[in-house]
PDB file of C-alpha atoms in Angstrom:
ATOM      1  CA  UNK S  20       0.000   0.000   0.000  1.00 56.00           C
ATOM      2  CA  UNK S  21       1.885   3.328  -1.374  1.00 60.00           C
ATOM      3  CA  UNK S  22       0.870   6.399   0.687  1.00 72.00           C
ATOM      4  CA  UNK S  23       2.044  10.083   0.955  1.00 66.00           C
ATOM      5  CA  UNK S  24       3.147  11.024   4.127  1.00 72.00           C
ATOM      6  CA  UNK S  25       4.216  14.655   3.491  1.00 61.00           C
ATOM      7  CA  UNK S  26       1.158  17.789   2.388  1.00 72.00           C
ATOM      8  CA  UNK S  27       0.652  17.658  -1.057  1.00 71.00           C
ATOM      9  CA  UNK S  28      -2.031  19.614  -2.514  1.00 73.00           C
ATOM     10  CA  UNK S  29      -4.001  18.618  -5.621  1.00 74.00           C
ATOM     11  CA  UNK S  30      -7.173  20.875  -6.609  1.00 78.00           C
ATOM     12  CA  UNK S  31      -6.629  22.820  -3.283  1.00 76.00           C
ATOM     13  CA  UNK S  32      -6.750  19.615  -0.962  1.00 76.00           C
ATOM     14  CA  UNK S  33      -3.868  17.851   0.782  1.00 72.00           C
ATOM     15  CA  UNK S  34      -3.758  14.468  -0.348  1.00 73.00           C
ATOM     16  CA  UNK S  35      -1.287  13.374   2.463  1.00 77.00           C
ATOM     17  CA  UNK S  36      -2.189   9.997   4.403  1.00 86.00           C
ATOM     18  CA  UNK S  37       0.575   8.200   6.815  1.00 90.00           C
ATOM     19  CA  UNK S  38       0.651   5.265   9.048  1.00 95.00           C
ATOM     20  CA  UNK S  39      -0.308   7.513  11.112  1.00 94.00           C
ATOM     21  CA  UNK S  40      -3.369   9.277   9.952  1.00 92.00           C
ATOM     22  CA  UNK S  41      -4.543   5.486   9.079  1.00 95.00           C
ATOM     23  CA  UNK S  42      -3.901   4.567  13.219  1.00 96.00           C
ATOM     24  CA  UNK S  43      -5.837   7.998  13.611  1.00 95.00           C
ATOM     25  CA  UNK S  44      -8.736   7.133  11.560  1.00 94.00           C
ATOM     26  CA  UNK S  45     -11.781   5.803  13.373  1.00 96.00           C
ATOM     27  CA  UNK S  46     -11.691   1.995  13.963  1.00 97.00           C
ATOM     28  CA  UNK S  47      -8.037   2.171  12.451  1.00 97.00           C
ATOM     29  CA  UNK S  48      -9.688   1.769   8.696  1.00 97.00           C
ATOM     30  CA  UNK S  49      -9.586   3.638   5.933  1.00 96.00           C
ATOM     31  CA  UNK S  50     -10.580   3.027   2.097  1.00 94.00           C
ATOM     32  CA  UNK S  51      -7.144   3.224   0.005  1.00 93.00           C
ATOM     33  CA  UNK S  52      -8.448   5.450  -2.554  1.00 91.00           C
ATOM     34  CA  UNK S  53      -6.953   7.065  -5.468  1.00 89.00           C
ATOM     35  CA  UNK S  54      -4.658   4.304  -6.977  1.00 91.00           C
ATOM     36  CA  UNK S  55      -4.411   5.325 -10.614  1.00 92.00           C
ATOM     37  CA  UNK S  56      -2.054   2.808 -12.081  1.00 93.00           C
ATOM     38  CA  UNK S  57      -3.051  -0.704 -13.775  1.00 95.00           C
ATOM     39  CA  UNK S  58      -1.194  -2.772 -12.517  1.00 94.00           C
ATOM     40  CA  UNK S  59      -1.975  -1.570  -8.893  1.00 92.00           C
ATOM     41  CA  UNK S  60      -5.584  -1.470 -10.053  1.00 95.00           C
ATOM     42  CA  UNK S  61      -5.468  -5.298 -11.176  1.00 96.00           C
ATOM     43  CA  UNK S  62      -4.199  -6.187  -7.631  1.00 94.00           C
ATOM     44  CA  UNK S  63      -7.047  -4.270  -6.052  1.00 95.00           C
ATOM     45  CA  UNK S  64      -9.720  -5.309  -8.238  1.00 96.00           C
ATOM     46  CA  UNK S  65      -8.313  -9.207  -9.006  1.00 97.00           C
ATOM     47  CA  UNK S  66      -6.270 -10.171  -6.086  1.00 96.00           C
ATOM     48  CA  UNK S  67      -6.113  -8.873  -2.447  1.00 95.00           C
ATOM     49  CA  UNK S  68      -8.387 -10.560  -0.742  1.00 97.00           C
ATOM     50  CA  UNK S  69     -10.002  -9.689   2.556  1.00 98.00           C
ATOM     51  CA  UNK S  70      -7.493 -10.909   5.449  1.00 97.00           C
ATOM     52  CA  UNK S  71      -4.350 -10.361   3.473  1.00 96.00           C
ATOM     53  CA  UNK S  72      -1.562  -8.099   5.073  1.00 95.00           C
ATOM     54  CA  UNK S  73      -0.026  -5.000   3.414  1.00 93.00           C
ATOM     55  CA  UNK S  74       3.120  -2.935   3.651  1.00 91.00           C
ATOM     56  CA  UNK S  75       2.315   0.137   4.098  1.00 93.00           C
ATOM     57  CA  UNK S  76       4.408   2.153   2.070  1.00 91.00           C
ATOM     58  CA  UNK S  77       5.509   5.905   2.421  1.00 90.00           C
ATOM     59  CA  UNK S  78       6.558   7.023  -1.183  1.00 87.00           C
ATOM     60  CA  UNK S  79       6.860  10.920  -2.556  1.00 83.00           C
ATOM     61  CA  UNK S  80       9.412  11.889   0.927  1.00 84.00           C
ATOM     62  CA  UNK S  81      12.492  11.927   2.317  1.00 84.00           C
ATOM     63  CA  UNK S  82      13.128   8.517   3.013  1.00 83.00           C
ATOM     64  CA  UNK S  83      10.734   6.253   1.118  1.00 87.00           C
ATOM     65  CA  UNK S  84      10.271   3.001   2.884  1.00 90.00           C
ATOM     66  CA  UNK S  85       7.799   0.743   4.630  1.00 92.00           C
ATOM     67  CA  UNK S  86       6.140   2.248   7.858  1.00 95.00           C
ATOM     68  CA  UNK S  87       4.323  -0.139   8.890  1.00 96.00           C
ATOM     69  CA  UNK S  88       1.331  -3.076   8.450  1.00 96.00           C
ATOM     70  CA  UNK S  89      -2.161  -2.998   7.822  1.00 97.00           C
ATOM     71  CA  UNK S  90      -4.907  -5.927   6.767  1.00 98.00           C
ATOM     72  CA  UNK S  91      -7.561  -5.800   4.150  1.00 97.00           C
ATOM     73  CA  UNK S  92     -11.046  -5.718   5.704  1.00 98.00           C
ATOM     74  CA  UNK S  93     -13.170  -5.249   2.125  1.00 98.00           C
ATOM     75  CA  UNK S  94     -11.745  -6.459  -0.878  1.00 97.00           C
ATOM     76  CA  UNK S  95     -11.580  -4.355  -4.240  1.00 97.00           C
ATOM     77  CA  UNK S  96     -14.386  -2.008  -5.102  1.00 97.00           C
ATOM     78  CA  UNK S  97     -14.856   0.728  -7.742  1.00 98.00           C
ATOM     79  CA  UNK S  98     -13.216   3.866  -6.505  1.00 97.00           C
ATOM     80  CA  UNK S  99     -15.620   6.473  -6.079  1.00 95.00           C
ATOM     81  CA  UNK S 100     -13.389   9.367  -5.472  1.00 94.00           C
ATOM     82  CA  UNK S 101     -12.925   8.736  -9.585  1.00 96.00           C
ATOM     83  CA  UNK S 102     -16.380  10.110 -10.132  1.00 96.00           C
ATOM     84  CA  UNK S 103     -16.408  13.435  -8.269  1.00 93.00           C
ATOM     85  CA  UNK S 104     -15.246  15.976 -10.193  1.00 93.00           C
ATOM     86  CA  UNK S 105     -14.407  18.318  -7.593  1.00 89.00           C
ATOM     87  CA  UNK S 106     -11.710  15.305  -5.784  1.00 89.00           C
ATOM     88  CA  UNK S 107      -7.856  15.679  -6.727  1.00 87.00           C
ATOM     89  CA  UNK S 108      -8.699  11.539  -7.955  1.00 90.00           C
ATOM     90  CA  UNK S 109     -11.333  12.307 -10.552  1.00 92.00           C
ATOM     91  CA  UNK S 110     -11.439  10.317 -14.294  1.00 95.00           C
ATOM     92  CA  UNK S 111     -13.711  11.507 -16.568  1.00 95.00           C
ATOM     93  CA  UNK S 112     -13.519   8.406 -18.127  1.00 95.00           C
ATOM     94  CA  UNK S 113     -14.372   6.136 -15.216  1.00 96.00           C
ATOM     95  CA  UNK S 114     -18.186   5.741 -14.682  1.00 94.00           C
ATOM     96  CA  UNK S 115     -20.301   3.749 -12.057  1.00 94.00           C
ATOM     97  CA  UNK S 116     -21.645   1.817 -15.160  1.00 95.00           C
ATOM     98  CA  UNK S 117     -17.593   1.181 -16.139  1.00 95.00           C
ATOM     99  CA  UNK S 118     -15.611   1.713 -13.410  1.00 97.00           C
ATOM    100  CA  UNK S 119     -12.200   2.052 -14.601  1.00 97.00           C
ATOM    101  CA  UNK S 120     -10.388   2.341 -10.982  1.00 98.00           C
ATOM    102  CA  UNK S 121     -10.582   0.059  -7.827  1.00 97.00           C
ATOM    103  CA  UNK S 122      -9.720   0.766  -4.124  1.00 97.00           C
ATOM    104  CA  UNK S 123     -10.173  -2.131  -0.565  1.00 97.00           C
ATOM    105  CA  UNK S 124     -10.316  -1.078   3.321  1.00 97.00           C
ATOM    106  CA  UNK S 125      -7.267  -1.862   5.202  1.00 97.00           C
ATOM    107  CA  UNK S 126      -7.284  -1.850   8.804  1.00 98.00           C
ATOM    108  CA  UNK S 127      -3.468  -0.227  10.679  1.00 98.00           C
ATOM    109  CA  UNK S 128      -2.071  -3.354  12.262  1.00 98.00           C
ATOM    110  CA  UNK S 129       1.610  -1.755  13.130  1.00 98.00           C
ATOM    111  CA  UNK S 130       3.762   1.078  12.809  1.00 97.00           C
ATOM    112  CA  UNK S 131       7.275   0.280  13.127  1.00 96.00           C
ATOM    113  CA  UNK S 132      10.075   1.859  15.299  1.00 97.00           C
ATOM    114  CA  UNK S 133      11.030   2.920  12.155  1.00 95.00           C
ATOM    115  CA  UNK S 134      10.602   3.133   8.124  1.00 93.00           C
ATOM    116  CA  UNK S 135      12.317   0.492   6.186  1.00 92.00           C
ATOM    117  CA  UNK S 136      14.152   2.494   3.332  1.00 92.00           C
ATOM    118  CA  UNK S 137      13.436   0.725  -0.102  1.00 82.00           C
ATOM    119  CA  UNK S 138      17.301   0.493  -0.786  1.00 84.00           C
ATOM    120  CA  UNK S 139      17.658  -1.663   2.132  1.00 88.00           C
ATOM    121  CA  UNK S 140      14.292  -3.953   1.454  1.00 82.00           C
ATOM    122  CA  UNK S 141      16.430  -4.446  -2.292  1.00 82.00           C
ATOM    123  CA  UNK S 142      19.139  -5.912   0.173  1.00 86.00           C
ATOM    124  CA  UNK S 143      16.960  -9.161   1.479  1.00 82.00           C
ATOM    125  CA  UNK S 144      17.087 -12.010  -0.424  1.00 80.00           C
ATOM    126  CA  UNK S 145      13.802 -12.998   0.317  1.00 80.00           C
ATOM    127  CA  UNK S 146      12.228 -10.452  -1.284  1.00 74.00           C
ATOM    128  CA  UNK S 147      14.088 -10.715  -4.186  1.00 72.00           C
ATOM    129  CA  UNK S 148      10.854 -11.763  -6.794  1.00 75.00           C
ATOM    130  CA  UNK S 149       8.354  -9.106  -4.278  1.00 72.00           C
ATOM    131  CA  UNK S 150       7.487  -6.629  -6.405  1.00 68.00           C
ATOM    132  CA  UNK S 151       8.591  -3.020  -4.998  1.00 62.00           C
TER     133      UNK S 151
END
C-alpha cells in the first residue's frame, strides 16, 4: 500500500495519508483510494483478498520506505473518489456503469520503530521476486 506522508495539494486539498493518519482514523480503517495505475488497479480489483496483510508504504518523501502493516477488511471495489469531479482523484472516463479504478479497506495493524528504506528492502534475499 503506497501512501504520501508529506502535504501535497491537488485541486486545493492535501492528499497526504501516513501510518499515522490510518492509526488515527476511526476503527483504524480507511478506504485506500486514489490508486491510478493498472497494474496496482489489477491487484485491487483481481487479487487482495479480505485478510491479506499490506506494507504500508511511504513514497513521494524523504526517506521512502515501509512504515508499517495494515490488513484488508473489504476487498476491491470501484473507486468512487474517480467520479467526483471536484476530488484531486477524478477520471472523466471512469463511470459507475464502467468503473475504470478500484480501491479495498485496510485496517493499521503496526507502525514500526522505524521506516524500512526501499534500498535496504532491495538488500533481502527474500524479497528478491516481491514486487517493490
Amino acid at each position: 500500500m503506497k501512501s504520501e506522508p508529506e502535504s501535497r495539494i491537488v485541486k486545493g486539498r492535501d492528499v497526504k495519508f501516513s501510518i499515522d493518519d490510518l492509526q488515527g482514523m476511526p476503527d483504524a480503517t480507511s478506504q485506500w483510494d486514489g490508486v491510478r495505475n493498472y497494474k496496482a488497479r489489477n491487484y485491487l480489483r483481481d487479487d487482495i483478498k479480505h485478510g491479506d496483510k499490506v506494507l504500508f508504504y511511504h513514497s513521494n518523501c524523504k526517506v521512502p520506505g515501509i512504515a508499517g502493516l495494515a490488513t484488508v477488511i473489504k476487498e476491491g471495489y470501484p473507486d468512487y473518489t474517480a467520479f467526483d469531479a471536484e476530488h484531486p482523484y477524478y477520471d472523466p472516463k471512469s463511470s459507475t456503469d464502467a468503473p475504470k479504478w478500484f480501491m479495498v479497506d485496510v485496517k493499521f495493524e503496526r507502525k514500526f520503530d522505524r521506516v524500512l528504506p526501499l534500498a535496504e528492502i532491495k538488500q533481502h534475499s527474500l524479497l528478491k521476486e516481491m514486487a517493490l
